Amino acid sequence: MKAIAVHPGQPDSIHLREIPEPHVTDIPDGRGVKVKVLRVGVDGTDKEINAAEYGAAPPGDEYLVTGHESFGKVVEVGPAVPSTISPGTLVVASVRRPGTSIYGKIGLQDFTTDDVYYERGINLLHGYLTEYYVEDHQYVFPLPATLADVGVLLEPTTVAEKGINHAYEIQRRLKVWDPARACVLGSGTVGLLAALVARLRGLELTVYSLPQRPYRNADLIEELGGTYVSSRDATLAEASAEYGPFDLMFDATGFSPIVWEAAEVLGKNGVLVLASITGGNRTAEINSDRINQSFVLGNKVMVGTVNAAPADFRSGVDDLIKAEAVFPGWLSKLLTTPVYGLENYDEMIRRLTEDRDAIKVYVEVASNGRNDI
Ligand code: BGC
Ligand code: ZN
């Protein structure tokens, strides 16, 4: 079967190749689920893997099948798979797998303390940009048929879910925490999804990001009932003076210096969630006394998050369902840029690197797309 792969360590090595089709029995103890891949989303991680900034092949292979934002349909299951997953079920598989740390042993490999981590389509495990995959049922999450159109957004949604779920979890320390105002930094796919999740939890929303209007993503924020502020029109301190103080801030900009500005304006007892993977070497001058003092006197928290645990996939499914009810049609507006067929890997990478207007680039893997569902 066909797959899109790279030679890790070799820039621009993306290519189409033939790989063997997996069998449901490749997973021991009857726990296997075989999935026909329908769609796969791509993001900055895929771009950076093709640029050879990171990514590793599974031991014994000189290629890595890429793609970690999966969406597919179950075609076969082993005898030990629970009935919530059966042929025809729409599913999304998670990305990270256990290593040796205790966290992996309790199903929280997103919290691994190992130096080496295993992620399908990213590091040491093949991904989903292929025709079929098999997986242990514990890593496969069922979706209702009503999410057929937008289910490919689940994996990026889990980035927002984990960050916001953990913000609430951390704030249980405050006994009566009742957040009113959220600020999301960045208006790319993850920023938009974090904005959605914040609104679904009833928070007032401000999104602070670089582009000025006219800007479709700003319109999308307003459709959620949020306020969009361009960093060209106001500093974050000004935005906070007008719309804050913020109880919950979520960074998805990919621009690390903004984190220190956010730390300065975060409200008392607030949480600042960091979700940007910034692989560069940027440095910044910061107001360290001010930040330190406000964190101490304001009992503030800054927390990093990498996704995601089963609970975040499950709350992600719930929020996608809720989103379709509360903001009908909003999610599908994020699916701006389909690429048809694995053969078009060149166009996929080109859209990902050059198409400034794209929100989500994704590959329609199954030839007959959604008619196939
Ligand atoms: C993926 C996550 C992954 C992270 C770190 C992100 O692009 O969506 O699943 O944990 O990269 O590799
Ligand atoms: Zn990703």
Tab-separated table of C-alpha atoms and ligand atoms in Angstrom:
chain	number	residue	atom	x	y	z
A	1	MET	CA	0.000	0.000	0.000
A	2	LYS	CA	1.023	3.615	-0.506
A	3	ALA	CA	2.487	5.842	2.203
A	4	ILE	CA	3.990	9.316	2.495
A	5	ALA	CA	7.378	9.106	4.183
A	6	VAL	CA	10.597	11.005	4.834
A	7	HIS	CA	14.196	10.011	5.409
A	8	PRO	CA	14.720	11.554	8.851
A	9	GLY	CA	17.783	13.758	8.983
A	10	GLN	CA	17.617	14.456	5.239
A	11	PRO	CA	15.929	17.783	4.448
A	12	ASP	CA	13.128	17.744	1.858
A	13	SER	CA	13.098	13.992	1.567
A	14	ILE	CA	9.317	13.607	1.472
A	15	HIS	CA	8.249	10.918	-0.983
A	16	LEU	CA	5.631	8.320	-1.808
A	17	ARG	CA	6.551	4.705	-1.177
A	18	GLU	CA	5.091	1.203	-1.043
A	19	ILE	CA	4.926	-0.404	2.369
A	20	PRO	CA	3.351	-3.707	3.418
A	21	GLU	CA	-0.285	-3.638	4.496
A	22	PRO	CA	-0.563	-4.387	8.233
A	23	HIS	CA	-2.713	-7.165	9.714
A	24	VAL	CA	-5.025	-6.922	12.681
A	25	THR	CA	-3.080	-9.860	14.171
A	26	ASP	CA	0.114	-7.754	14.249
A	27	ILE	CA	-1.247	-6.535	17.609
A	28	PRO	CA	-1.067	-9.331	20.222
A	29	ASP	CA	-3.816	-10.811	22.366
A	30	GLY	CA	-6.661	-10.030	19.977
A	31	ARG	CA	-6.471	-6.333	20.863
A	32	GLY	CA	-5.829	-5.128	17.304
A	33	VAL	CA	-7.955	-2.639	15.376
A	34	LYS	CA	-7.383	-2.285	11.639
A	35	VAL	CA	-8.344	1.113	10.310
A	36	LYS	CA	-8.813	2.373	6.776
A	37	VAL	CA	-7.384	5.879	6.740
A	38	LEU	CA	-9.827	8.440	5.348
A	39	ARG	CA	-8.197	11.773	6.139
A	40	VAL	CA	-5.003	12.992	7.740
A	41	GLY	CA	-4.339	16.568	8.826
A	42	VAL	CA	-0.845	18.050	8.700
A	43	ASP	CA	0.749	20.822	10.737
A	44	GLY	CA	4.013	22.562	11.630
A	45	THR	CA	5.365	19.329	13.076
A	46	ASP	CA	5.151	17.641	9.651
A	47	LYS	CA	6.791	20.654	8.030
A	48	GLU	CA	9.647	20.545	10.542
A	49	ILE	CA	10.090	16.788	10.134
A	50	ASN	CA	10.432	17.261	6.359
A	51	ALA	CA	12.933	20.039	7.059
A	52	ALA	CA	14.858	17.425	9.115
A	53	GLU	CA	14.657	19.527	12.274
A	54	TYR	CA	13.632	16.416	14.210
A	55	GLY	CA	11.889	13.092	13.674
A	56	ALA	CA	13.358	9.587	13.705
A	57	ALA	CA	12.654	6.367	11.834
A	58	PRO	CA	11.588	3.229	13.680
A	59	PRO	CA	14.591	1.023	14.498
A	60	GLY	CA	15.482	-1.067	11.436
A	61	ASP	CA	13.846	1.269	8.895
A	62	GLU	CA	15.467	4.136	7.015
A	63	TYR	CA	12.176	5.938	6.497
A	64	LEU	CA	9.421	7.361	8.676
A	65	VAL	CA	5.815	7.353	7.523
A	66	THR	CA	4.586	10.793	8.571
A	67	GLY	CA	1.152	12.063	9.628
A	68	HIS	CA	-0.173	12.119	13.191
A	69	GLU	CA	-3.621	13.765	12.848
A	70	SER	CA	-5.598	10.726	11.778
A	71	PHE	CA	-9.208	10.025	10.953
A	72	GLY	CA	-10.425	6.678	9.659
A	73	LYS	CA	-12.941	3.874	9.636
A	74	VAL	CA	-12.503	0.542	11.365
A	75	VAL	CA	-12.435	-2.406	8.951
A	76	GLU	CA	-11.481	-5.271	11.255
A	77	VAL	CA	-11.094	-5.911	14.979
A	78	GLY	CA	-9.512	-8.625	17.098
A	79	PRO	CA	-11.632	-10.734	19.492
A	80	ALA	CA	-10.577	-8.765	22.605
A	81	VAL	CA	-11.668	-5.363	21.285
A	82	PRO	CA	-14.643	-3.854	23.173
A	83	SER	CA	-17.897	-3.431	21.289
A	84	THR	CA	-17.608	0.372	21.234
A	85	ILE	CA	-15.140	-0.192	18.375
A	86	SER	CA	-16.346	-2.412	15.536
A	87	PRO	CA	-16.166	-2.475	11.725
A	88	GLY	CA	-17.642	0.783	10.424
A	89	THR	CA	-16.818	2.830	13.554
A	90	LEU	CA	-15.136	6.168	12.832
A	91	VAL	CA	-11.987	6.535	14.883
A	92	VAL	CA	-9.017	8.760	15.635
A	93	ALA	CA	-5.826	7.259	17.061
A	94	SER	CA	-3.673	9.065	19.571
A	95	VAL	CA	-0.018	9.838	18.877
A	96	ARG	CA	2.242	9.132	21.837
A	97	ARG	CA	3.054	5.621	23.066
A	98	PRO	CA	4.584	4.469	26.349
A	99	GLY	CA	8.338	4.229	26.837
A	100	THR	CA	9.807	2.994	30.104
A	101	SER	CA	8.705	5.687	32.558
A	102	ILE	CA	6.082	5.113	35.213
A	103	TYR	CA	3.746	7.527	33.433
A	104	GLY	CA	3.553	5.275	30.388
A	105	LYS	CA	2.708	2.369	32.660
A	106	ILE	CA	-0.346	4.188	33.969
A	107	GLY	CA	-1.485	5.333	30.510
A	108	LEU	CA	-0.119	8.875	30.865
A	109	GLN	CA	2.752	8.653	28.379
A	110	ASP	CA	2.122	12.319	27.570
A	111	PHE	CA	3.868	12.886	30.926
A	112	THR	CA	6.853	10.665	30.190
A	113	THR	CA	10.113	11.547	31.907
A	114	ASP	CA	12.106	9.453	29.416
A	115	ASP	CA	14.491	11.369	27.168
A	116	VAL	CA	13.283	9.346	24.219
A	117	TYR	CA	9.614	9.590	23.385
A	118	TYR	CA	7.593	7.549	20.954
A	119	GLU	CA	5.088	9.319	18.745
A	120	ARG	CA	3.396	7.887	15.673
A	121	GLY	CA	4.361	9.844	12.584
A	122	ILE	CA	6.902	11.914	14.532
A	123	ASN	CA	9.442	9.931	16.473
A	124	LEU	CA	10.419	6.236	16.165
A	125	LEU	CA	6.959	5.002	15.098
A	126	HIS	CA	5.313	5.159	11.683
A	127	GLY	CA	2.383	7.505	11.244
A	128	TYR	CA	-0.935	7.546	9.494
A	129	LEU	CA	-0.312	9.022	6.023
A	130	THR	CA	-0.959	5.657	4.459
A	131	GLU	CA	-3.928	3.495	3.484
A	132	TYR	CA	-4.353	1.324	6.572
A	133	TYR	CA	-2.917	1.142	10.054
A	134	VAL	CA	-3.365	-1.238	12.958
A	135	GLU	CA	-3.297	-0.247	16.581
A	136	ASP	CA	-4.072	-1.539	20.042
A	137	HIS	CA	-7.674	-0.599	20.851
A	138	GLN	CA	-6.588	1.407	23.919
A	139	TYR	CA	-5.105	4.050	21.597
A	140	VAL	CA	-8.114	4.274	19.284
A	141	PHE	CA	-10.979	6.658	20.091
A	142	PRO	CA	-14.451	6.184	18.603
A	143	LEU	CA	-16.382	9.133	17.171
A	144	PRO	CA	-20.096	9.330	16.414
A	145	ALA	CA	-21.018	9.308	12.710
A	146	THR	CA	-22.186	12.925	13.104
A	147	LEU	CA	-18.514	13.941	13.332
A	148	ALA	CA	-17.667	12.419	9.930
A	149	ASP	CA	-16.963	15.833	8.417
A	150	VAL	CA	-14.820	17.307	11.185
A	151	GLY	CA	-13.345	14.312	13.049
A	152	VAL	CA	-9.909	14.938	11.542
A	153	LEU	CA	-9.727	17.957	13.863
A	154	LEU	CA	-9.775	15.803	16.995
A	155	GLU	CA	-6.005	15.397	17.405
A	156	PRO	CA	-5.234	19.136	17.194
A	157	THR	CA	-8.246	19.725	19.460
A	158	THR	CA	-6.641	17.534	22.110
A	159	VAL	CA	-3.778	20.060	22.351
A	160	ALA	CA	-6.313	22.654	23.546
A	161	GLU	CA	-8.222	20.094	25.610
A	162	LYS	CA	-5.235	18.938	27.597
A	163	GLY	CA	-4.042	22.476	28.281
A	164	ILE	CA	-7.435	23.695	29.431
A	165	ASN	CA	-8.351	20.495	31.289
A	166	HIS	CA	-5.116	20.808	33.212
A	167	ALA	CA	-5.643	24.472	33.946
A	168	TYR	CA	-8.896	23.514	35.688
A	169	GLU	CA	-7.224	20.558	37.371
A	170	ILE	CA	-4.446	22.780	38.734
A	171	GLN	CA	-6.927	25.375	39.939
A	172	ARG	CA	-8.710	22.920	42.176
A	173	ARG	CA	-6.099	24.242	44.638
A	174	LEU	CA	-8.251	27.393	44.846
A	175	LYS	CA	-11.421	25.557	45.991
A	176	VAL	CA	-13.767	28.175	44.496
A	177	TRP	CA	-11.981	29.124	41.243
A	178	ASP	CA	-14.577	30.542	38.900
A	179	PRO	CA	-12.753	31.849	35.818
A	180	ALA	CA	-14.475	34.547	33.806
A	181	ARG	CA	-12.038	35.669	31.114
A	182	ALA	CA	-9.732	33.738	28.797
A	183	CYS	CA	-7.105	35.056	26.447
A	184	VAL	CA	-5.756	32.886	23.654
A	185	LEU	CA	-2.501	33.972	22.069
A	186	GLY	CA	-2.246	32.998	18.417
A	187	SER	CA	-4.970	32.398	15.845
A	188	GLY	CA	-3.709	29.377	13.910
A	189	THR	CA	-5.484	26.030	14.106
A	190	VAL	CA	-4.580	25.357	17.736
A	191	GLY	CA	-5.362	28.950	18.757
A	192	LEU	CA	-8.772	28.729	17.094
A	193	LEU	CA	-9.501	25.379	18.742
A	194	ALA	CA	-8.381	26.675	22.154
A	195	ALA	CA	-10.698	29.657	21.611
A	196	LEU	CA	-13.545	27.266	20.862
A	197	VAL	CA	-12.861	25.138	23.939
A	198	ALA	CA	-12.702	28.253	26.150
A	199	ARG	CA	-16.053	29.462	24.796
A	200	LEU	CA	-17.619	26.037	25.293
A	201	ARG	CA	-16.632	26.364	28.959
A	202	GLY	CA	-18.479	29.647	29.149
A	203	LEU	CA	-15.459	31.941	29.314
A	204	GLU	CA	-15.345	35.426	27.881
A	205	LEU	CA	-12.790	35.272	25.096
A	206	THR	CA	-10.092	37.541	23.735
A	207	VAL	CA	-7.750	36.286	21.021
A	208	TYR	CA	-4.511	38.209	20.554
A	209	SER	CA	-2.526	37.547	17.406
A	210	LEU	CA	-0.411	39.209	14.737
A	211	PRO	CA	-2.571	39.662	11.594
A	212	GLN	CA	-4.770	42.686	11.107
A	213	ARG	CA	-8.215	42.636	9.614
A	214	PRO	CA	-9.495	41.797	7.092
A	215	TYR	CA	-8.639	38.386	8.463
A	216	ARG	CA	-10.862	35.335	8.226
A	217	ASN	CA	-9.609	33.906	11.503
A	218	ALA	CA	-10.646	37.117	13.285
A	219	ASP	CA	-14.147	36.634	11.841
A	220	LEU	CA	-14.136	33.055	13.125
A	221	ILE	CA	-13.295	34.320	16.617
A	222	GLU	CA	-16.201	36.751	16.446
A	223	GLU	CA	-18.539	33.967	15.355
A	224	LEU	CA	-17.667	32.333	18.673
A	225	GLY	CA	-18.610	35.536	20.477
A	226	GLY	CA	-14.981	36.421	21.138
A	227	THR	CA	-12.985	39.598	20.587
A	228	TYR	CA	-10.027	39.648	18.225
A	229	VAL	CA	-7.099	41.997	18.854
A	230	SER	CA	-4.169	42.361	16.462
A	231	SER	CA	-0.769	42.891	18.038
A	232	ARG	CA	-0.273	45.627	15.443
A	233	ASP	CA	-3.109	47.615	17.026
A	234	ALA	CA	-2.464	47.094	20.738
A	235	THR	CA	0.132	45.707	23.111
A	236	LEU	CA	-0.877	42.736	25.188
A	237	ALA	CA	-0.865	45.014	28.234
A	238	GLU	CA	-3.351	47.315	26.486
A	239	ALA	CA	-5.533	44.385	25.455
A	240	SER	CA	-5.478	43.150	29.027
A	241	ALA	CA	-6.375	46.597	30.398
A	242	GLU	CA	-9.392	46.670	28.095
A	243	TYR	CA	-10.572	43.048	28.163
A	244	GLY	CA	-8.807	41.480	31.159
A	245	PRO	CA	-7.664	40.653	33.707
A	246	PHE	CA	-7.388	37.152	32.285
A	247	ASP	CA	-7.927	34.136	34.512
A	248	LEU	CA	-6.742	31.705	31.854
A	249	MET	CA	-4.225	32.400	29.122
A	250	PHE	CA	-3.225	29.882	26.442
A	251	ASP	CA	-0.255	30.419	24.187
A	252	ALA	CA	-0.358	28.903	20.704
A	253	THR	CA	1.692	31.507	18.834
A	254	GLY	CA	4.974	29.694	18.273
A	255	PHE	CA	6.607	33.006	19.291
A	256	SER	CA	8.177	32.437	22.692
A	257	PRO	CA	8.869	36.080	23.717
A	258	ILE	CA	5.109	36.687	23.992
A	259	VAL	CA	5.025	34.219	26.876
A	260	TRP	CA	6.865	36.708	29.120
A	261	GLU	CA	4.494	39.500	28.192
A	262	ALA	CA	1.617	37.166	28.995
A	263	ALA	CA	3.203	36.309	32.345
A	264	GLU	CA	3.227	40.022	33.137
A	265	VAL	CA	-0.454	40.610	32.435
A	266	LEU	CA	-1.907	37.324	33.737
A	267	GLY	CA	-4.594	37.993	36.345
A	268	LYS	CA	-4.253	37.175	40.036
A	269	ASN	CA	-4.624	33.434	40.718
A	270	GLY	CA	-4.438	32.966	36.948
A	271	VAL	CA	-2.991	30.127	34.864
A	272	LEU	CA	-0.859	30.578	31.778
A	273	VAL	CA	-0.743	27.466	29.577
A	274	LEU	CA	2.151	27.076	27.136
A	275	ALA	CA	1.469	24.882	24.109
A	276	SER	CA	3.819	26.179	21.402
A	277	ILE	CA	6.669	23.942	20.293
A	278	THR	CA	9.439	26.445	19.582
A	279	GLY	CA	12.415	24.591	18.148
A	280	GLY	CA	14.561	27.672	17.539
A	281	ASN	CA	17.089	29.560	19.639
A	282	ARG	CA	15.257	32.805	20.204
A	283	THR	CA	16.114	34.835	23.298
A	284	ALA	CA	14.250	37.715	24.909
A	285	GLU	CA	14.835	40.396	27.486
A	286	ILE	CA	12.180	40.168	30.188
A	287	ASN	CA	10.981	42.219	33.148
A	288	SER	CA	12.064	39.538	35.548
A	289	ASP	CA	11.478	41.405	38.807
A	290	ARG	CA	8.004	42.402	37.750
A	291	ILE	CA	7.060	38.955	36.501
A	292	ASN	CA	8.484	37.244	39.548
A	293	GLN	CA	6.788	39.611	41.972
A	294	SER	CA	3.410	39.370	40.271
A	295	PHE	CA	3.640	35.577	40.264
A	296	VAL	CA	4.501	35.531	43.950
A	297	LEU	CA	2.021	38.140	45.133
A	298	GLY	CA	-0.653	36.937	42.700
A	299	ASN	CA	-0.271	33.172	43.251
A	300	LYS	CA	0.013	32.600	39.505
A	301	VAL	CA	0.838	29.442	37.574
A	302	MET	CA	2.638	28.869	34.288
A	303	VAL	CA	2.374	25.340	32.909
A	304	GLY	CA	3.616	23.570	29.786
A	305	THR	CA	1.544	20.944	28.000
A	306	VAL	CA	2.166	18.319	25.323
A	307	ASN	CA	-0.691	16.158	24.252
A	308	ALA	CA	-2.507	14.105	25.229
A	309	ALA	CA	-4.076	11.589	27.586
A	310	PRO	CA	-7.135	9.432	26.866
A	311	ALA	CA	-9.227	11.811	28.989
A	312	ASP	CA	-8.289	14.672	26.651
A	313	PHE	CA	-9.280	12.674	23.571
A	314	ARG	CA	-12.612	11.866	25.212
A	315	SER	CA	-13.303	15.457	26.260
A	316	GLY	CA	-12.206	16.447	22.746
A	317	VAL	CA	-14.893	14.232	21.216
A	318	ASP	CA	-17.475	15.718	23.603
A	319	ASP	CA	-16.428	19.254	22.710
A	320	LEU	CA	-16.526	18.572	18.955
A	321	ILE	CA	-20.076	17.262	19.411
A	322	LYS	CA	-20.992	20.315	21.499
A	323	ALA	CA	-19.370	22.664	19.002
A	324	GLU	CA	-21.495	21.272	16.174
A	325	ALA	CA	-24.596	22.000	18.286
A	326	VAL	CA	-23.650	25.428	19.669
A	327	PHE	CA	-21.711	26.828	16.691
A	328	PRO	CA	-23.067	24.778	13.771
A	329	GLY	CA	-20.780	24.741	10.733
A	330	TRP	CA	-17.953	26.539	12.530
A	331	LEU	CA	-15.554	23.578	12.704
A	332	SER	CA	-15.828	22.751	9.016
A	333	LYS	CA	-14.695	26.287	8.202
A	334	LEU	CA	-11.305	25.330	9.608
A	335	LEU	CA	-10.941	22.616	6.956
A	336	THR	CA	-9.788	25.082	4.343
A	337	THR	CA	-7.281	23.144	2.311
A	338	PRO	CA	-7.883	19.573	1.131
A	339	VAL	CA	-5.262	17.754	-0.905
A	340	TYR	CA	-6.604	14.763	-2.817
A	341	GLY	CA	-4.662	11.507	-2.592
A	342	LEU	CA	-1.370	10.412	-1.060
A	343	GLU	CA	0.238	10.895	-4.506
A	344	ASN	CA	-0.051	14.633	-4.018
A	345	TYR	CA	2.440	14.803	-1.157
A	346	ASP	CA	4.257	17.607	-3.020
A	347	GLU	CA	1.170	19.776	-3.010
A	348	MET	CA	0.572	18.881	0.649
A	349	ILE	CA	3.999	20.199	1.655
A	350	ARG	CA	3.681	23.205	-0.617
A	351	ARG	CA	0.312	24.172	0.896
A	352	LEU	CA	1.692	23.634	4.367
A	353	THR	CA	4.730	25.839	3.812
A	354	GLU	CA	3.408	28.472	1.403
A	355	ASP	CA	-0.346	28.830	1.733
A	356	ARG	CA	-0.681	31.657	4.247
A	357	ASP	CA	-4.480	31.513	4.127
A	358	ALA	CA	-4.748	27.833	4.962
A	359	ILE	CA	-6.086	27.017	8.390
A	360	LYS	CA	-5.980	23.234	8.172
A	361	VAL	CA	-4.264	21.416	5.317
A	362	TYR	CA	-5.365	17.789	5.171
A	363	VAL	CA	-5.071	14.845	2.822
A	364	GLU	CA	-8.172	13.060	1.598
A	365	VAL	CA	-6.554	9.643	1.649
A	366	ALA	CA	-9.394	7.358	0.614
A	367	SER	CA	-10.057	7.950	-3.076
A	368	ASN	CA	-13.781	8.374	-2.690
A	369	GLY	CA	-13.444	10.654	0.338
A	370	ARG	CA	-16.457	10.990	2.529
A	371	ASN	CA	-18.780	9.006	0.268
A	372	ASP	CA	-16.843	6.102	1.580
A	373	ILE	CA	-17.955	6.614	5.179
B	1	BGC	C1	1.416	16.760	17.940
B	1	BGC	C2	1.432	16.145	19.311
B	1	BGC	C3	2.844	15.834	19.727
B	1	BGC	C4	3.706	17.083	19.615
B	1	BGC	C5	5.153	16.834	19.981
B	1	BGC	C6	2.335	17.952	17.887
B	1	BGC	O1	2.337	18.438	16.579
B	1	BGC	O2	0.121	17.161	17.557
B	1	BGC	O3	0.655	14.971	19.308
B	1	BGC	O4	2.860	15.354	21.060
B	1	BGC	O5	3.637	17.593	18.288
B	1	BGC	O6	5.818	16.046	19.063
B	2	ZN	ZN	0.438	18.135	15.617
